[in-house]
mmCIF file of C-alpha atoms in Angstrom:
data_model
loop_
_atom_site.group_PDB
_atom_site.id
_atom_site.type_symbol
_atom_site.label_atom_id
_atom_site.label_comp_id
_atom_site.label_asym_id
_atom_site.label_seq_id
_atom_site.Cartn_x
_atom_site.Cartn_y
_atom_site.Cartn_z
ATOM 1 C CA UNK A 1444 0.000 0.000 0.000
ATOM 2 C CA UNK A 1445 1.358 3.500 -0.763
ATOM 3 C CA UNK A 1446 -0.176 5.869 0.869
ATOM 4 C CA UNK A 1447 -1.154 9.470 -0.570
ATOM 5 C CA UNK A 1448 1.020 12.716 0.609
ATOM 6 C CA UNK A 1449 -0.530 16.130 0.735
ATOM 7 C CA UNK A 1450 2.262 19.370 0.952
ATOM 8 C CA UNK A 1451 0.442 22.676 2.118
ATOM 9 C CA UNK A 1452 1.978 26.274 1.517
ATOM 10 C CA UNK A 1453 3.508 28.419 -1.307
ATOM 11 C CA UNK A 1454 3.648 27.793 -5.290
ATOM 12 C CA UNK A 1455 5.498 30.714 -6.614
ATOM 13 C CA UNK A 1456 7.215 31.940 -9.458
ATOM 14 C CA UNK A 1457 10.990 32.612 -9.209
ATOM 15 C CA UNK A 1458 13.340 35.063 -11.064
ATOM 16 C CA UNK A 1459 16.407 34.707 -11.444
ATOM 17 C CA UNK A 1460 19.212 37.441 -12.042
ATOM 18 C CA UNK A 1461 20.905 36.458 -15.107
ATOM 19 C CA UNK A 1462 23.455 39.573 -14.629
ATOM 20 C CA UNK A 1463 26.220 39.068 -12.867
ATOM 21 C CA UNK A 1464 27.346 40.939 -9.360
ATOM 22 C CA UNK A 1465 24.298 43.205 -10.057
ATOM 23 C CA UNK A 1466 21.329 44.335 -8.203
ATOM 24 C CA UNK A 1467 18.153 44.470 -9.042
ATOM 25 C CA UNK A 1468 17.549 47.796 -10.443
ATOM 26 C CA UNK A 1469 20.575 46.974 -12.900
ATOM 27 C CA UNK A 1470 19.552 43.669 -13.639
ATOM 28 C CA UNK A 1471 18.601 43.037 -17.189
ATOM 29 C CA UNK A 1472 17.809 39.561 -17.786
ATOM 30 C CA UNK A 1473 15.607 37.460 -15.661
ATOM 31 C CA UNK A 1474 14.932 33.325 -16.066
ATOM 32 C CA UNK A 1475 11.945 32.367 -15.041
ATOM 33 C CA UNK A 1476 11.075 29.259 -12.597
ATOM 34 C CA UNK A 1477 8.726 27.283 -10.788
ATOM 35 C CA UNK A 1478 9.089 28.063 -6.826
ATOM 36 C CA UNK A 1479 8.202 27.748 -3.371
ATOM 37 C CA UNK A 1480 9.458 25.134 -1.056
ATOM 38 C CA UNK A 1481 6.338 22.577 -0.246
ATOM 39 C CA UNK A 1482 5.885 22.501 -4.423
ATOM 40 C CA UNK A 1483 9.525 21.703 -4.189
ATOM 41 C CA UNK A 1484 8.720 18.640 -1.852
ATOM 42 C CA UNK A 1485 5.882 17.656 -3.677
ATOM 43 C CA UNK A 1486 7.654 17.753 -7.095
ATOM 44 C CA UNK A 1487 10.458 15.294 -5.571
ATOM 45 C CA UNK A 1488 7.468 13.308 -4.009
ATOM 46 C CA UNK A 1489 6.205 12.687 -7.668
ATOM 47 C CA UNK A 1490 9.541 11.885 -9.522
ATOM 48 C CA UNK A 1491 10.429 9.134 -7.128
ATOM 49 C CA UNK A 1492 6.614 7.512 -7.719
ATOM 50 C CA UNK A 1493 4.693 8.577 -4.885
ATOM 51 C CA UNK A 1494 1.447 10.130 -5.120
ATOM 52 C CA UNK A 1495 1.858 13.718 -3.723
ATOM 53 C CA UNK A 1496 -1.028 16.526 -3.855
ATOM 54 C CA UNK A 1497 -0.441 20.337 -3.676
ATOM 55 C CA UNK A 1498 -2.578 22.408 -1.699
ATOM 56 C CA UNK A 1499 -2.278 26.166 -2.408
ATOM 57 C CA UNK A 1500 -3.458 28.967 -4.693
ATOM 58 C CA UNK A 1501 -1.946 30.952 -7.435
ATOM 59 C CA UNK A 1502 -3.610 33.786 -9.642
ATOM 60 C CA UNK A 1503 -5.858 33.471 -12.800
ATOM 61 C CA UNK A 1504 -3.196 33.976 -14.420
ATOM 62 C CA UNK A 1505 -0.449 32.859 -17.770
ATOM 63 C CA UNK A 1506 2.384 32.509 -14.147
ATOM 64 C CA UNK A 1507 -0.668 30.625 -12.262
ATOM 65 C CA UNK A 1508 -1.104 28.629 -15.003
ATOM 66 C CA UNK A 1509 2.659 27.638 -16.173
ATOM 67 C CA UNK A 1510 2.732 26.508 -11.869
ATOM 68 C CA UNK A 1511 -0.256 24.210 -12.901
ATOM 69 C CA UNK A 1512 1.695 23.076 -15.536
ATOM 70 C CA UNK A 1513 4.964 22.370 -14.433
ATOM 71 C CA UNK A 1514 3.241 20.369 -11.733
ATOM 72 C CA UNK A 1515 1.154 18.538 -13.702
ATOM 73 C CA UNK A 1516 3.888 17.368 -16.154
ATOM 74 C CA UNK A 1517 5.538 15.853 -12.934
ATOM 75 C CA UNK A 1518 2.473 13.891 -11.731
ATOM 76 C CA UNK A 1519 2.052 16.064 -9.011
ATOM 77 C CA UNK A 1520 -1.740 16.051 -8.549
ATOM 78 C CA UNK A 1521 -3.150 19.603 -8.389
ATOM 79 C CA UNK A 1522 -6.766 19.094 -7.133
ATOM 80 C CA UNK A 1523 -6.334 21.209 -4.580
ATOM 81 C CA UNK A 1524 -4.622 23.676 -6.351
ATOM 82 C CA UNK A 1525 -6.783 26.748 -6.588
ATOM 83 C CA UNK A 1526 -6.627 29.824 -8.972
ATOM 84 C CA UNK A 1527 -7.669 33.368 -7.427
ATOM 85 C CA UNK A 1528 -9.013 35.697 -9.987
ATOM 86 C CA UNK A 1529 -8.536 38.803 -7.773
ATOM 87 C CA UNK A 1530 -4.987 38.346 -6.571
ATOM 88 C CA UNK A 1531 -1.805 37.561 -9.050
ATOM 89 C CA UNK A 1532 0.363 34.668 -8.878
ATOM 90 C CA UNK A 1533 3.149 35.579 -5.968
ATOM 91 C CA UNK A 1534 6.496 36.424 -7.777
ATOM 92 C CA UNK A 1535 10.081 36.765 -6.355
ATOM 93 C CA UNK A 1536 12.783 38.241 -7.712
ATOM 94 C CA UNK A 1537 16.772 37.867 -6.537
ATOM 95 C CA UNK A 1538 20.302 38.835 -7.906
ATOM 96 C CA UNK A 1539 23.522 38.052 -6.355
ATOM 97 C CA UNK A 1540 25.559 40.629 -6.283
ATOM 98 C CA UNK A 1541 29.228 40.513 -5.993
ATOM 99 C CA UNK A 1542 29.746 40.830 -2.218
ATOM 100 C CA UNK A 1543 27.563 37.615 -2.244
ATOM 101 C CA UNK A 1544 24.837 39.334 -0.883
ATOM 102 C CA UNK A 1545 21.366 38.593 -2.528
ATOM 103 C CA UNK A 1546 18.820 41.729 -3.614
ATOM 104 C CA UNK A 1547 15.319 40.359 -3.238
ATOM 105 C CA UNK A 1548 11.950 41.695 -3.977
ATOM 106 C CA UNK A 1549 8.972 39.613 -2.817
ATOM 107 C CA UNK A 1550 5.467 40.511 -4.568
ATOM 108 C CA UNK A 1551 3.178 38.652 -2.719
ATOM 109 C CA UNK A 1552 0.031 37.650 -4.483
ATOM 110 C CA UNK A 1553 -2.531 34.766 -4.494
ATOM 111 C CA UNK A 1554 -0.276 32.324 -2.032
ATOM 112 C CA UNK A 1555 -1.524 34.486 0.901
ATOM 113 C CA UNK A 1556 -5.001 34.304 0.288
ATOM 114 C CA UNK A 1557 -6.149 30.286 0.762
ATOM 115 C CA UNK A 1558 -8.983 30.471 3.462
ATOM 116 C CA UNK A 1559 -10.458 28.230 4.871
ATOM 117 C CA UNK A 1560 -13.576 28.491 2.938
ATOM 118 C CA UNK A 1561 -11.694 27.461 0.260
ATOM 119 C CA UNK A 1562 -10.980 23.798 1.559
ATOM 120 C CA UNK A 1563 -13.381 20.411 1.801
ATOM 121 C CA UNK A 1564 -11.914 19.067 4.645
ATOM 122 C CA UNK A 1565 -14.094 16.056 4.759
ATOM 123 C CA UNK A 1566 -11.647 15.340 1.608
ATOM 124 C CA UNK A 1567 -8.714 15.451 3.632
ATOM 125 C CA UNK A 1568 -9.953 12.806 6.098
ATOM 126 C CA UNK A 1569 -8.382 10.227 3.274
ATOM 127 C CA UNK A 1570 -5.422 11.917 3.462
ATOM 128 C CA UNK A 1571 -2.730 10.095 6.210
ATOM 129 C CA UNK A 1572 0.420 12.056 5.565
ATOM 130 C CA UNK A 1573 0.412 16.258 5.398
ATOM 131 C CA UNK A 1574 3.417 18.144 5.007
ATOM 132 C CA UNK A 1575 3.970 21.347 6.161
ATOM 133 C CA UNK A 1576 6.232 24.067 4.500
ATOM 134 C CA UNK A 1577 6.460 27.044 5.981
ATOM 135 C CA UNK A 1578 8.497 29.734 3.685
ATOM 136 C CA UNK A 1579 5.494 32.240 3.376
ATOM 137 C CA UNK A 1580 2.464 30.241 5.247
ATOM 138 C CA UNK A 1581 3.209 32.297 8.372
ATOM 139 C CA UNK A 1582 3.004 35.089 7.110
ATOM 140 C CA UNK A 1583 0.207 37.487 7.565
ATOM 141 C CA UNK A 1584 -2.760 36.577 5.417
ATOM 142 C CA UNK A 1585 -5.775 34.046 5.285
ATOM 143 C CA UNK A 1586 -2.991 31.244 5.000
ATOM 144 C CA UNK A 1587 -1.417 31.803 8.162
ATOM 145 C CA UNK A 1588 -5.083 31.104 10.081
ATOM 146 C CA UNK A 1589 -5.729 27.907 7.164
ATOM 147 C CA UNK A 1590 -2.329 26.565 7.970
ATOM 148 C CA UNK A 1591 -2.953 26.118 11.472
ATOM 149 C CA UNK A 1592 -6.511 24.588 11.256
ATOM 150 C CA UNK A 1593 -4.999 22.101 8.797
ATOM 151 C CA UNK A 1594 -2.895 21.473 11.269
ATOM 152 C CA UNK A 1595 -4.801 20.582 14.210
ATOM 153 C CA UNK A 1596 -7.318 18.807 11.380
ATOM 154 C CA UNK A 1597 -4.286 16.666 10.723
ATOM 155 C CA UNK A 1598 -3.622 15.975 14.491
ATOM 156 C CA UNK A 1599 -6.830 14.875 14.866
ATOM 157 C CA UNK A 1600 -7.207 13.045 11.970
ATOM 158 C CA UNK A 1601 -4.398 10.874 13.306
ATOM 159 C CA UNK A 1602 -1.968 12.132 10.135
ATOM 160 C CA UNK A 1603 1.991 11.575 10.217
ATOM 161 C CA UNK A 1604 2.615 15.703 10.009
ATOM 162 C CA UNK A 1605 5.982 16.688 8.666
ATOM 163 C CA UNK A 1606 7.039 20.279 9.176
ATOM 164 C CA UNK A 1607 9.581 22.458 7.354
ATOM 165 C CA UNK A 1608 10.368 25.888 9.009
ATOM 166 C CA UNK A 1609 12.117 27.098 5.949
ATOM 167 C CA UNK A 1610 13.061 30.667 7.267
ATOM 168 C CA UNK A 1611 14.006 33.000 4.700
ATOM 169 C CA UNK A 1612 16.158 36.246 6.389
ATOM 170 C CA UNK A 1613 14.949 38.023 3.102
ATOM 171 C CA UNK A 1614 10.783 37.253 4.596
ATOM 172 C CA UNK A 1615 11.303 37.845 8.129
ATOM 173 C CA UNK A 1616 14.163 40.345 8.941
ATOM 174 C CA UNK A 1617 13.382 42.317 11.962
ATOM 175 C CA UNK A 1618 10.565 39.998 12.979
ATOM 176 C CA UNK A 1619 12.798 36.961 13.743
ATOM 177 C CA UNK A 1620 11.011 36.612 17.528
ATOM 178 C CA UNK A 1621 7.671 36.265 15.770
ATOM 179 C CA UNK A 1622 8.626 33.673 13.374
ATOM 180 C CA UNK A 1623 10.448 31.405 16.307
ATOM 181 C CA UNK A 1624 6.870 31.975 18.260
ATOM 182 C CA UNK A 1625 5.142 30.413 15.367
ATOM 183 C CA UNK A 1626 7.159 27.971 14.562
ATOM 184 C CA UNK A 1627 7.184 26.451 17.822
ATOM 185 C CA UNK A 1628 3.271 26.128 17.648
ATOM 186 C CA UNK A 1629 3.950 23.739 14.377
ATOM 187 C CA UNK A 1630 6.418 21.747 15.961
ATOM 188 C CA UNK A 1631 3.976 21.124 18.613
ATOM 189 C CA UNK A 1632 1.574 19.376 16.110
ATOM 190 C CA UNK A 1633 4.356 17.968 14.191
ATOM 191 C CA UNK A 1634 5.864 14.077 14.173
ATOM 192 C CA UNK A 1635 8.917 15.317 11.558
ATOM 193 C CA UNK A 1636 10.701 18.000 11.841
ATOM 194 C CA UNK A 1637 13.304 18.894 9.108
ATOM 195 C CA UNK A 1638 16.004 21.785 10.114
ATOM 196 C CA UNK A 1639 19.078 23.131 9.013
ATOM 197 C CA UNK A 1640 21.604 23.837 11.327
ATOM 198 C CA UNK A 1641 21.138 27.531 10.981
ATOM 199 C CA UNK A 1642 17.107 27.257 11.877
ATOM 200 C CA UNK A 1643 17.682 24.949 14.865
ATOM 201 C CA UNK A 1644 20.243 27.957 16.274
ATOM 202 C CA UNK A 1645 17.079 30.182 15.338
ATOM 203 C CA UNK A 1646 14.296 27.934 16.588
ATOM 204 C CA UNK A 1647 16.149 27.126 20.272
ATOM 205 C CA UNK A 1648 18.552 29.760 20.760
ATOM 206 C CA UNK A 1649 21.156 27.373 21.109
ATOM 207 C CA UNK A 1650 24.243 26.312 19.390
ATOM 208 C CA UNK A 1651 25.529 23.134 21.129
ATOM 209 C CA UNK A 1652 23.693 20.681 18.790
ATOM 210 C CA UNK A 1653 22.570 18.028 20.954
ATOM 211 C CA UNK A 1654 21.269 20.380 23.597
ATOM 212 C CA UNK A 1655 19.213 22.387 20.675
ATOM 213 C CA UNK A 1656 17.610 19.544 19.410
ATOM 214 C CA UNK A 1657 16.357 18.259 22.443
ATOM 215 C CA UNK A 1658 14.562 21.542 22.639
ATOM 216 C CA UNK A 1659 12.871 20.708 20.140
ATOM 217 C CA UNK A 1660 11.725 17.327 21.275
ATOM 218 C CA UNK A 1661 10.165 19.385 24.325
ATOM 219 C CA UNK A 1662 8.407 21.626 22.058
ATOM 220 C CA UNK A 1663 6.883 18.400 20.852
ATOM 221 C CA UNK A 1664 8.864 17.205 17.974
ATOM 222 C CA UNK A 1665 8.779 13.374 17.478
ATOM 223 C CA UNK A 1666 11.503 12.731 15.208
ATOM 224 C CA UNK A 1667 14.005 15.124 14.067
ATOM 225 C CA UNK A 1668 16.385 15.780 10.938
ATOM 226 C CA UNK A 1669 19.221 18.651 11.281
ATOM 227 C CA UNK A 1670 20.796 18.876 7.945
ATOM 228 C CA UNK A 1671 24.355 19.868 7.979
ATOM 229 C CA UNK A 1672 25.210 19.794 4.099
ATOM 230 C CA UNK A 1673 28.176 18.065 2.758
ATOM 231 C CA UNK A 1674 28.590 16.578 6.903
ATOM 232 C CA UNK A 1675 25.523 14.540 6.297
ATOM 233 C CA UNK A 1676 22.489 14.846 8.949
ATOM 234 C CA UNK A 1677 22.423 14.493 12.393
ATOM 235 C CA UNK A 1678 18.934 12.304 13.453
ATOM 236 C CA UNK A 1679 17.122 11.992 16.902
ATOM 237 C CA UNK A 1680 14.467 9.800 17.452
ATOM 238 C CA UNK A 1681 13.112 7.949 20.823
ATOM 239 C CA UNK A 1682 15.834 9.258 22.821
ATOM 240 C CA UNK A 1683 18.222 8.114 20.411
ATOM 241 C CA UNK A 1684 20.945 10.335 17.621
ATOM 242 C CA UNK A 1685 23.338 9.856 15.408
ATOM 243 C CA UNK A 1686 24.798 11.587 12.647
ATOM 244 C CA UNK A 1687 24.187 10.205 8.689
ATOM 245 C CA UNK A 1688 27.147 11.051 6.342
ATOM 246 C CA UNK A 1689 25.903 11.405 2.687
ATOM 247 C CA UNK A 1690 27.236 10.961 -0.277
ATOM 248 C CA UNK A 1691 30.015 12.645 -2.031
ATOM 249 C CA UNK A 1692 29.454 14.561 -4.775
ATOM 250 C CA UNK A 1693 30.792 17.709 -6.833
ATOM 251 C CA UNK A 1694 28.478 20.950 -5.767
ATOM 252 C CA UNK A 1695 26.867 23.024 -8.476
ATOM 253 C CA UNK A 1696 23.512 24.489 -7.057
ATOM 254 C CA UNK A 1697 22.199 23.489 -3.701
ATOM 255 C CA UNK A 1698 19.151 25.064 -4.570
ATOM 256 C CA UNK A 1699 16.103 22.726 -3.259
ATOM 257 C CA UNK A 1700 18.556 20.200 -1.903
ATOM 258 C CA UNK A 1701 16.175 20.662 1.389
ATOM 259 C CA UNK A 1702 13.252 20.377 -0.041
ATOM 260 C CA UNK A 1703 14.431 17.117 -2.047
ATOM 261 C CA UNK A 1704 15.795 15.410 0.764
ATOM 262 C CA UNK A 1705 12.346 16.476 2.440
ATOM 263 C CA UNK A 1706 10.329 14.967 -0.401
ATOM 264 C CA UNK A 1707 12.497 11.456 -0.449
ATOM 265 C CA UNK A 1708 11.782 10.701 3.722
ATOM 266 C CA UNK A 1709 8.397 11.386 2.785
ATOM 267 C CA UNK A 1710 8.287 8.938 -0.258
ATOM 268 C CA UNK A 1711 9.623 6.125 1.754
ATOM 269 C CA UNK A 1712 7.657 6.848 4.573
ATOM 270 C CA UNK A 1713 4.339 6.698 2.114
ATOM 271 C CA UNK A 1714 5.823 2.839 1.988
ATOM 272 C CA UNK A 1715 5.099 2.279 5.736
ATOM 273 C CA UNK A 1716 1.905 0.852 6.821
ATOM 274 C CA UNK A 1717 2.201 2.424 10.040
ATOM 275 C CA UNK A 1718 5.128 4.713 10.796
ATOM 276 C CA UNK A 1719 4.812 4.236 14.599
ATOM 277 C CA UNK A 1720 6.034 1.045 14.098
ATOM 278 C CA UNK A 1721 9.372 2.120 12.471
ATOM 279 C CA UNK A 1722 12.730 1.100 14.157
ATOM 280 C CA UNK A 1723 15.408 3.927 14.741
ATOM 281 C CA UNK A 1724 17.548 1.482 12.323
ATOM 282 C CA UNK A 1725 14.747 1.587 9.686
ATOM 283 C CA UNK A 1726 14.637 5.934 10.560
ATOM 284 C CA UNK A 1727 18.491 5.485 9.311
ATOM 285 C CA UNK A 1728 18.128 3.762 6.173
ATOM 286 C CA UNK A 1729 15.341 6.463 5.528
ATOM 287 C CA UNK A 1730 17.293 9.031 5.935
ATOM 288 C CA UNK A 1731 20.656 7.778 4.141
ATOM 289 C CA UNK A 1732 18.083 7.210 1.007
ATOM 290 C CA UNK A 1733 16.854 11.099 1.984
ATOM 291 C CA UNK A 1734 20.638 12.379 2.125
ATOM 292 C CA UNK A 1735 21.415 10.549 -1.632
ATOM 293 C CA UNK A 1736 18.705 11.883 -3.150
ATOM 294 C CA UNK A 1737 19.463 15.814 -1.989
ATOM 295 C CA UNK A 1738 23.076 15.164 -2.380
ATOM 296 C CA UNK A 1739 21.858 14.124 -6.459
ATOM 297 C CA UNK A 1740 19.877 17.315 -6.721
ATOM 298 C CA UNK A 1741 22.988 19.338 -6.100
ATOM 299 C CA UNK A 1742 24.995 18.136 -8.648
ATOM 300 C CA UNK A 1743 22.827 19.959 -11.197
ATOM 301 C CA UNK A 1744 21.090 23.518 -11.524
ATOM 302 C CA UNK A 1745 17.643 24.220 -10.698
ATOM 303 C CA UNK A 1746 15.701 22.613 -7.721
ATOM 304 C CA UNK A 1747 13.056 20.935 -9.819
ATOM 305 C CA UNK A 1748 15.383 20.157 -12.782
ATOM 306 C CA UNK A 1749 17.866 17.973 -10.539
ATOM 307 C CA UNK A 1750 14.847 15.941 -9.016
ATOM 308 C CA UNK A 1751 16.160 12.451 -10.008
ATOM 309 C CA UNK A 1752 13.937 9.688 -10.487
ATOM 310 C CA UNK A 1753 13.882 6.166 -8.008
ATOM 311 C CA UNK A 1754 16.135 4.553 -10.732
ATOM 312 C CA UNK A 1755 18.796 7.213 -10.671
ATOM 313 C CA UNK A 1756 18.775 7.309 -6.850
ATOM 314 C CA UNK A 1757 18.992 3.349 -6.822
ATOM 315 C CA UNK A 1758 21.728 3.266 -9.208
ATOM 316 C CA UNK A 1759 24.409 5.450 -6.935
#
């Protein structure tokens, strides 16, 4: 049985700087791409095999509808992808300039505005594992207050809830506090929680790694992933860690890498009849399969153009 994985949150269009060491208002050239980081997970969902739905909204629009699109052509099932004829698609727009230091412009649109009116959540009942990225969800906007009923929906519903904080400085500088507050409330719902090392500093206010993560396991996390990059992760589970070397590989883009690894745990745990069941050994194998397949994405540019398939992740 393979059960059916639903990713709530932002579907966005991103562009891309062509110009080099430039900001924005010199920037010239732009490539457009599909975005936002649960679409990321569900697109990596779908090119392994599972069967991964997108719940969000995008404008009536020729960028809402290339989103559609790009998901669609990866079997990513958009049923509960919505199209808002009063608000545009949500666009971003970055350069890297040559100190390194990105110039963003967020134009936030449609992504905000899924209510809960917009949702049949005797649907969802069918629906036994919900993941949760949180980019632009906690935001202010109707999504922020539909995020967390979905949440507690899922709790009750007896779901396996995976949560992403995905904190972009670029979203939330100056309101740091506020993001931490609701983040926390997530984790509270959540069984998996996936971090980078940077966010668990964030989330806990502390940087002794083993001592930050159980912070998180008082907050209410179940099990939890700290990605560390090229070191591998660093798991904890039923009062038990250990750190997960990946693969090695030759860096291009690390763009998504997250969001792949993200989308590969959840593929193998739509495998599992009932996750509560799973061994901390069978947690490792899981997440040495979830390290390969972000450590793959790397390799190439462009988050959902470096989603490999099963067979290319087997073969390694």
């Amino acid at each position: 049985m393979t059960h059916s994985i639903l990713c709530i949150g932002e579907l966005l269009i991103d562009f891309f700087c062509n110009d080099r060491d430039v900001n924005l208002q010199q920037g010239q050239t732009f490539t457009k791409q599909a975005g936002g980081a649960p679409a990321n997970v569900c697109a990596a969902l779908a090119k392994l095999g599972g069967k991964a739905y997108f719940m969000g909204k995008v404008g009536a629009d020729p960028f809402g509808d290339f989103l559609e699109n790009t998901l669609q052509s990866l079997n990513v099932q958009t049923d509960y992808l919505l199209k808002d004829s009063n608000y545009p698609t949500t666009l971003a727009f970055v350069s890297l300039q040559g100190d390194g230091q990105r110039d963003f412009i967020f134009n936030r649109g449609a992504d905000a505005q899924l209510d809960t009116e917009d949702i049949s959540f005797e649907v969802l009942k069918s629906i036994k594992i919900m993941h949760f990225g949180s980019a632009t969800a906690l935001l202010p906007g109707p999504l922020q207050k539909t995020y967390l009923e979905l949440l507690s929906l899922a709790k009750k519903n007896d779901c396996f809830i995976s949560f992403d904080p995905n904190f972009r400085t670029d979203l939330w500088k100056g309101h740091e506090q506020q993001f931490t507050q609701q983040a926390s409330e997530c984790i509270a719902f959540s069984d998996f929680v996936k971090v980078s090392d940077e966010e668990l500093i964030l989330l806990t206010n502390e940087t002794d790694l083993h001592k930050a993560v159980e912070v998180l396991h008082k907050v209410g996390a179940n099990c939890i992933a700290v990605t560390l990059g090229k070191d591998g992760t660093f798991f904890s589970f039923n009062g038990r860690s250990t750190l997960i070397p990946s693969i090695h590989i030759d860096a291009i883009d690390t763009t998504g890498a997250g969001d792949a690894f993200v989308g590969a745990l959840l593929f193998r745990l739509s495998k599992v009849d009932d996750w509560q069941t799973i061994s901390f050994e069978e947690w490792e194998q899981i997440i040495q399969f979830s390290n390969k397949v972000g450590a793959i994405v790397c390799e190439k540019v462009g988050a959902i153009e470096s989603l490999p398939t099963l067979e290319e992740v087997l073969s390694r």
